[in-house]
Short mmCIF file of C-alpha atoms and ligand atoms in Angstrom, two decimals:
data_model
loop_
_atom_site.label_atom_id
_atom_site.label_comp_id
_atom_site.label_asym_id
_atom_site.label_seq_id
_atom_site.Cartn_x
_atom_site.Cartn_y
_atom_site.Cartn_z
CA UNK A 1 -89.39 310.24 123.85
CA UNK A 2 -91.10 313.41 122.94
CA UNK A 3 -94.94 314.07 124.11
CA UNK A 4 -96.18 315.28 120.47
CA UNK A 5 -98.77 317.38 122.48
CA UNK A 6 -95.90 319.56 123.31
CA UNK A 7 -94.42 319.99 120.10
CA UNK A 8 -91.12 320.97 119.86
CA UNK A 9 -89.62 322.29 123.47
CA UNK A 10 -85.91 322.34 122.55
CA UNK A 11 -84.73 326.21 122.94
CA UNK A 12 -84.14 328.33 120.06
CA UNK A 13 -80.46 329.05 119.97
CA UNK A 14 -79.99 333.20 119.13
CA UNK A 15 -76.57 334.77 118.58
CA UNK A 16 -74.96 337.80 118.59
CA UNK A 17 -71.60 339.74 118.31
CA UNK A 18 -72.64 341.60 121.60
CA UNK A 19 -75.90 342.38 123.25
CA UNK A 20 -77.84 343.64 120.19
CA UNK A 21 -79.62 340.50 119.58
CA UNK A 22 -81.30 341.11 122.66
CA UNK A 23 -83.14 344.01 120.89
CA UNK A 24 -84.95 340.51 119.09
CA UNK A 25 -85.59 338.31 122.05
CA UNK A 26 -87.45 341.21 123.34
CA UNK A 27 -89.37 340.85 120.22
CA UNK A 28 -89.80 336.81 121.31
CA UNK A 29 -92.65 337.80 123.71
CA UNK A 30 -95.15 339.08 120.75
CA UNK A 31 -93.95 336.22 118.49
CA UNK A 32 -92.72 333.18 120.07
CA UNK A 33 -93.93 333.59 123.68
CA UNK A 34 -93.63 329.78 124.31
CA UNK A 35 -89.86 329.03 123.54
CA UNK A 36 -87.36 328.69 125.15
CA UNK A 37 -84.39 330.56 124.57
CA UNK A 38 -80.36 330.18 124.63
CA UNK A 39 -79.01 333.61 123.83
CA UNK A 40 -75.02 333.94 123.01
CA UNK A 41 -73.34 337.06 123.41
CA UNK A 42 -69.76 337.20 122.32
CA UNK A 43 -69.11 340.55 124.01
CA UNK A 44 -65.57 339.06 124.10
CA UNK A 45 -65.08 339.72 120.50
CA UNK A 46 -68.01 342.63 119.60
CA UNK A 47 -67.33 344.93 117.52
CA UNK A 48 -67.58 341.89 114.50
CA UNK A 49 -68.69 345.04 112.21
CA UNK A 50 -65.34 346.18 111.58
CA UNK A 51 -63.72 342.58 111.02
CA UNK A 52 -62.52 340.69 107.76
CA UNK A 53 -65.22 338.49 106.37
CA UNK A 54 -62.87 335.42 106.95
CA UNK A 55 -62.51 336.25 110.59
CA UNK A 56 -66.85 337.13 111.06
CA UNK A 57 -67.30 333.81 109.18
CA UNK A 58 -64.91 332.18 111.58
CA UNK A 59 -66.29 333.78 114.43
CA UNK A 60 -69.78 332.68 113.63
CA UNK A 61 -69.04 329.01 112.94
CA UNK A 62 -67.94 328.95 116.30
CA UNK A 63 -71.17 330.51 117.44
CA UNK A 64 -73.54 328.29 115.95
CA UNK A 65 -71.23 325.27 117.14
CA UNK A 66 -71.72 326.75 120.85
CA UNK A 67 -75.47 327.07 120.35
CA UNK A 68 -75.50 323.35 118.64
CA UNK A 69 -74.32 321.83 121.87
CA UNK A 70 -76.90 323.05 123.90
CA UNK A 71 -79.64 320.76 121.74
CA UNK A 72 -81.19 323.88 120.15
CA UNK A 73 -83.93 323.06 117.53
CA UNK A 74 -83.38 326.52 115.49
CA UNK A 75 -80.68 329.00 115.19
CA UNK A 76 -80.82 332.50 114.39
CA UNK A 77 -78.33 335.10 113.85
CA UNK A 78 -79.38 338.10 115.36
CA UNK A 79 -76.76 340.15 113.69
CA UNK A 80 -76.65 342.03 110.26
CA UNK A 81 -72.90 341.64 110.20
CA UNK A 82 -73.07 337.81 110.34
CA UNK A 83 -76.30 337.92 108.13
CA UNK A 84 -74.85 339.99 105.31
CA UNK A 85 -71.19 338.16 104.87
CA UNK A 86 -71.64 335.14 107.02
CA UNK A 87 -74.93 333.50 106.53
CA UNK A 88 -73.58 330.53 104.24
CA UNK A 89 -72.38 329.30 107.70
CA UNK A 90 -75.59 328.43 108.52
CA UNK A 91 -76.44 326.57 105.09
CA UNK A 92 -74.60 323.32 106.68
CA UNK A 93 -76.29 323.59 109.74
CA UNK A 94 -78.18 320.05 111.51
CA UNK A 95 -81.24 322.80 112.08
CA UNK A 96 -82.86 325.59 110.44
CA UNK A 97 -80.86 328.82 110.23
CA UNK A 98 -82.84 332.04 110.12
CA UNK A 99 -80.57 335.27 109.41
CA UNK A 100 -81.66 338.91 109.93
CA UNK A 101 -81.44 340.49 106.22
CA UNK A 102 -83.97 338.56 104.31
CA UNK A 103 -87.20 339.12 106.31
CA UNK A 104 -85.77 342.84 106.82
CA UNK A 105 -85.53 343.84 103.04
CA UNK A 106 -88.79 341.88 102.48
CA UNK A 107 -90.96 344.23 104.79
CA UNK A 108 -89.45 347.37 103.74
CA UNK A 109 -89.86 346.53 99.99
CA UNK A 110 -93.52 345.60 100.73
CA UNK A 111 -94.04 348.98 103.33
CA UNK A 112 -92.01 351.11 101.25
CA UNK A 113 -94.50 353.60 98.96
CA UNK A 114 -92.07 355.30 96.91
CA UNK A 115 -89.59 352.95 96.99
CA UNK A 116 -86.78 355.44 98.31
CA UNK A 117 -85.27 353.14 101.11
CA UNK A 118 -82.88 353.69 103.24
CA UNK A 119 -80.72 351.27 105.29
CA UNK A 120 -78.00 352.05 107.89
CA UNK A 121 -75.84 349.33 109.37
CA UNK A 122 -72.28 348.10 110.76
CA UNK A 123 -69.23 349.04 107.80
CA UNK A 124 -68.72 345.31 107.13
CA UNK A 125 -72.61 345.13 106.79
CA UNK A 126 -73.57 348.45 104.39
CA UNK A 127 -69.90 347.11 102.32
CA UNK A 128 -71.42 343.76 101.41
CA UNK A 129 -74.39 345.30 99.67
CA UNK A 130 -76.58 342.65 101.68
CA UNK A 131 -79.69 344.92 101.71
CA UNK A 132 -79.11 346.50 98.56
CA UNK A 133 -79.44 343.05 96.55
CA UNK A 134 -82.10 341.71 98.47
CA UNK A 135 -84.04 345.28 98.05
CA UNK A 136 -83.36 345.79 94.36
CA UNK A 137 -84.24 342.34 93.36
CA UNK A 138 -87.62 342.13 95.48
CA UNK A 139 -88.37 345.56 93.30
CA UNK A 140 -86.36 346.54 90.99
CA UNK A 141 -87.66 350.04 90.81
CA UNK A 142 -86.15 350.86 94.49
CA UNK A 143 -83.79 354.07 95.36
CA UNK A 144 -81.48 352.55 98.28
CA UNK A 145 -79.42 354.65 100.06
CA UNK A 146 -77.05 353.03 102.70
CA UNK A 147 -74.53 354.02 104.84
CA UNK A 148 -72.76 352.84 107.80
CA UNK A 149 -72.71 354.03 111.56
CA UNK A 150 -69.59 352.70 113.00
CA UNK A 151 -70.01 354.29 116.24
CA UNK A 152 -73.69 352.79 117.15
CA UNK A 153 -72.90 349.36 118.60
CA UNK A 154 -70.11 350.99 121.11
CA UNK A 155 -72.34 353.81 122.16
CA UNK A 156 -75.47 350.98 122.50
CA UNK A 157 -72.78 348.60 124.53
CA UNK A 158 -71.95 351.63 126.64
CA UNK A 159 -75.67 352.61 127.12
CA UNK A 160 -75.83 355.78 125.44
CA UNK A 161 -79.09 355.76 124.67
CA UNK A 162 -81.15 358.28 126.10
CA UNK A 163 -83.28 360.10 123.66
CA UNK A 164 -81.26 362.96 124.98
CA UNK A 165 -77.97 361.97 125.59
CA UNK A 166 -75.86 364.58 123.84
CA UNK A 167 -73.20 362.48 121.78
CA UNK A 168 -75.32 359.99 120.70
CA UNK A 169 -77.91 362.58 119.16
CA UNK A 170 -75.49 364.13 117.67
CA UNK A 171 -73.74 361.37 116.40
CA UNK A 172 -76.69 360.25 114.77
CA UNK A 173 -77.41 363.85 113.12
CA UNK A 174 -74.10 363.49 111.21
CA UNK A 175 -74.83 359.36 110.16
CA UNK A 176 -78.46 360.20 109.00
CA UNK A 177 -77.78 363.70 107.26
CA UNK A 178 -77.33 361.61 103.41
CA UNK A 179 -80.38 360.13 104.50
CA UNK A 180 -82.37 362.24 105.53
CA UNK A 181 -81.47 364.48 102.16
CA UNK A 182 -82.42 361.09 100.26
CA UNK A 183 -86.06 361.57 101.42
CA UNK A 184 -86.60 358.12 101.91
CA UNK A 185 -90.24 356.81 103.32
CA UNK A 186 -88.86 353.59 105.03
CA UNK A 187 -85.37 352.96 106.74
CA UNK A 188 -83.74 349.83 107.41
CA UNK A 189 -82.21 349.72 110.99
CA UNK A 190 -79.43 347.14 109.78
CA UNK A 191 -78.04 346.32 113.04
CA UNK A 192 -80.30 344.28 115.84
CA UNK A 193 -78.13 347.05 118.11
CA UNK A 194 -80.06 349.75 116.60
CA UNK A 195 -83.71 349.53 117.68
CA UNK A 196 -82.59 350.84 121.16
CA UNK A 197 -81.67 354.10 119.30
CA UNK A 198 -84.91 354.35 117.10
CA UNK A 199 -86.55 357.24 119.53
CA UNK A 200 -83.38 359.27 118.56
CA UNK A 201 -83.21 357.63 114.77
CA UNK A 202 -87.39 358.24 114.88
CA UNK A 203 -86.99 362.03 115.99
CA UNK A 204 -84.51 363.11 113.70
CA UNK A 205 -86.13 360.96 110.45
CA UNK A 206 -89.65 362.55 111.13
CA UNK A 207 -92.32 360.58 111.48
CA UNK A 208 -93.43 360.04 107.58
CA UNK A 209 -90.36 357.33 107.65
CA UNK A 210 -91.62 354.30 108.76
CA UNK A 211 -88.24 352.23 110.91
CA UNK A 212 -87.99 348.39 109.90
CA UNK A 213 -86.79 346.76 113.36
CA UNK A 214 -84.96 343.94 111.49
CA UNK A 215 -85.03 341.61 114.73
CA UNK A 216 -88.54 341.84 114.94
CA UNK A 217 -88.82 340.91 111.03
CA UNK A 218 -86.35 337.75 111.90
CA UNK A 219 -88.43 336.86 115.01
CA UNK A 220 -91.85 336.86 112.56
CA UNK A 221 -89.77 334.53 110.00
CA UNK A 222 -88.80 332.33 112.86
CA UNK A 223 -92.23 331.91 114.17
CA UNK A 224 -93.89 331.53 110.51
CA UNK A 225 -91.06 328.61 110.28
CA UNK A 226 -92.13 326.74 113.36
CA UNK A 227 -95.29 326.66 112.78
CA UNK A 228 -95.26 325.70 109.59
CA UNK A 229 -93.10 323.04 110.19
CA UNK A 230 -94.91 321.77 113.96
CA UNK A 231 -91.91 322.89 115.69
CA UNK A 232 -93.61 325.53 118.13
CA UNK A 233 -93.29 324.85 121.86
CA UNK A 234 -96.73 323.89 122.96
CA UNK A 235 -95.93 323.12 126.51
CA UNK A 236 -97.32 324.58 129.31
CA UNK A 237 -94.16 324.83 131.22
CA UNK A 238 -92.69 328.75 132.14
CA UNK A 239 -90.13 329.56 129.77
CA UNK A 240 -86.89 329.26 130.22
CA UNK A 241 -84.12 332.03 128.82
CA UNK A 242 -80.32 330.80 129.18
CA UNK A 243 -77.95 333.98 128.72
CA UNK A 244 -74.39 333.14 127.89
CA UNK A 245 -71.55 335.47 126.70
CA UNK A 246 -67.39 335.23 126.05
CA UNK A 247 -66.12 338.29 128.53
CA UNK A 248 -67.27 339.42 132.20
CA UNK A 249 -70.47 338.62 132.70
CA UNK A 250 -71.25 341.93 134.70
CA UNK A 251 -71.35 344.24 132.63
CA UNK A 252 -73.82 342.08 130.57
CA UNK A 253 -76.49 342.14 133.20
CA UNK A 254 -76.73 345.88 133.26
CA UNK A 255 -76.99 347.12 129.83
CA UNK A 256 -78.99 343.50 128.42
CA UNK A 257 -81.86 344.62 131.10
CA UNK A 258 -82.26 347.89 129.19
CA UNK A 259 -82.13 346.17 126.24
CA UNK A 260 -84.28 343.68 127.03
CA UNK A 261 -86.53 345.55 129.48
CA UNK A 262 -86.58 343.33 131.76
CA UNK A 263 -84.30 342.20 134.51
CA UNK A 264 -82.14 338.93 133.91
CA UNK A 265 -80.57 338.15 137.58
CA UNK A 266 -78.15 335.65 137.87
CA UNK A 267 -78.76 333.32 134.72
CA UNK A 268 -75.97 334.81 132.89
CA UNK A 269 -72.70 332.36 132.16
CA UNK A 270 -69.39 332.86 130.69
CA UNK A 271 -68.48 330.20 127.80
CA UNK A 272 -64.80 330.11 126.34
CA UNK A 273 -65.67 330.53 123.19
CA UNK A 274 -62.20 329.36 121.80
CA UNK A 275 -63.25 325.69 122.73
CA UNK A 276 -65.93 325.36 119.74
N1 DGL B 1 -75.63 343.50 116.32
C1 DGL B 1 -74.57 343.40 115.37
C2 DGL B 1 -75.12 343.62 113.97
O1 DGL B 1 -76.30 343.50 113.82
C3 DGL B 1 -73.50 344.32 115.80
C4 DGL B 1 -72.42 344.44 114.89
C5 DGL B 1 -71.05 344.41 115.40
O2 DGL B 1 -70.70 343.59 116.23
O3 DGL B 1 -70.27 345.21 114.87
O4 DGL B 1 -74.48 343.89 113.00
#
């Protein structure tokens, strides 16, 4: 029997190809400070960027069923790849599904002045036009200029991401140049793996263009869903965070506390991700 003082305490159930999605449960402590949290890494299968629609679909069906069985009251994919060609796996879902690209394109259509946008994402992501169509149809006067960054997510899973790390700056010179020439005012970081990179993405845009975090955007939408619907955790219990992922969980620990800037110990747990 639930205590309706409490509201809602089941955990929120966030996936991810890899450890990007982290970049939004960071984002959980502004938003959604009371919930509890089931995170699912498949760092067994990440890169899903460069994958067949079929197979990112698959992959996320299998996701979501993992998250299901932990009694989660709310999924969310915190990935742009699954958002952009995957999201109609969440339309059959027993819970509500919140996805990455809607709330994203909504805030930069809304912050954007000039309405010269940029987005940058994974290649499955910038091919499916996700952002695009969401941007031009929320105002149909915007400029969008995409383009993809294959090379983000492994230097973010490697932990490239010092503000001066050589290869990553430079890498990011050469994905932003058609960008930056675009003179956008607002860019889209399409990938939850990206925010760990916006002090390098942030230096070499300038700052007149304002960086749409789209994890943070998602985390808003999820917390504007709750409590609309009476779903927020009102307990007064700490919260708990579950981490789970689909390859060695060591590797995990080290780069998801720079991501999540905070250490996780030992509550990380390898799932075979084949069984759901
Ligand atoms: N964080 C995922 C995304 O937002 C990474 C993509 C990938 O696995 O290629 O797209």
């Amino acid at each position: 029997m639930r205590d309706l003082r409490e509201g809602d305490v089941r955990p929120i159930g966030v996936f991810d190809s890899g450890l990007g999605g982290l970049t939004m449960v960071r984002e959980f402590v502004k938003y959604l400070p009371g919930e509890n949290i089931v995170y699912f890494g498949d760092t067994g299968r990440v890169p899903y960027g460069s994958r067949s629609p079929e197979t990112i679909a698959q992959y996320a069906r299998q996701d979501e069923s993992f998250l299901l069985s932990q009694d989660v009251k709310m999924i969310i994919a915190a990935c742009g790849t699954v958002s952009s060609v995957a999201s109609h796996t969440g339309a059959g879902l027993p819970v509500p599904f919140i996805e990455v690209v809607s709330p994203a394109a909504r805030a930069a259509a809304k912050l954007s002045k000039t309405g010269r946008i940029g987005v940058i994402g994974t290649s499955a992501t910038i091919s499916s036009g996700s952002y695009a169509r969401q941007l031009q149809a929320l105002r149909p006067d915007a400029c969008v200029v995409s383009n993809d960054c294959p090379l983000f997510v492994p230097l973010v899973e490697a932990g490239w991401i010092d503000k001066d790390d050589p290869v990553t700056v430079e890498t990011a010179r050469r994905y932003l140049a058609p960008i930056l020439e675009a003179k956008v005012d607002t860019l889209i970081l399409g990938c939850t793996h990206y925010p760990v990179l916006s002090g390098i993405i942030g230096e070499i845009m300038g700052e007149d263009v304002t960086l749409i975090n789209t994890g943070e955007m998602a985390a808003r939408a999820a917390a504007a869903y709750l409590e609309f619907h009476g779903m927020l955790n009102r307990s007064e219990d700490e919260r708990r965070c579950r981490y789970y992922v689909s390859d060695r969980t060591e590797s995990f620990s080290k780069v998801a506390a720079i991501l999540l800037g905070r250490q996780i110990g030992d509550r990380v747990e390898r799932v075979d991700i084949s069984k759901y």
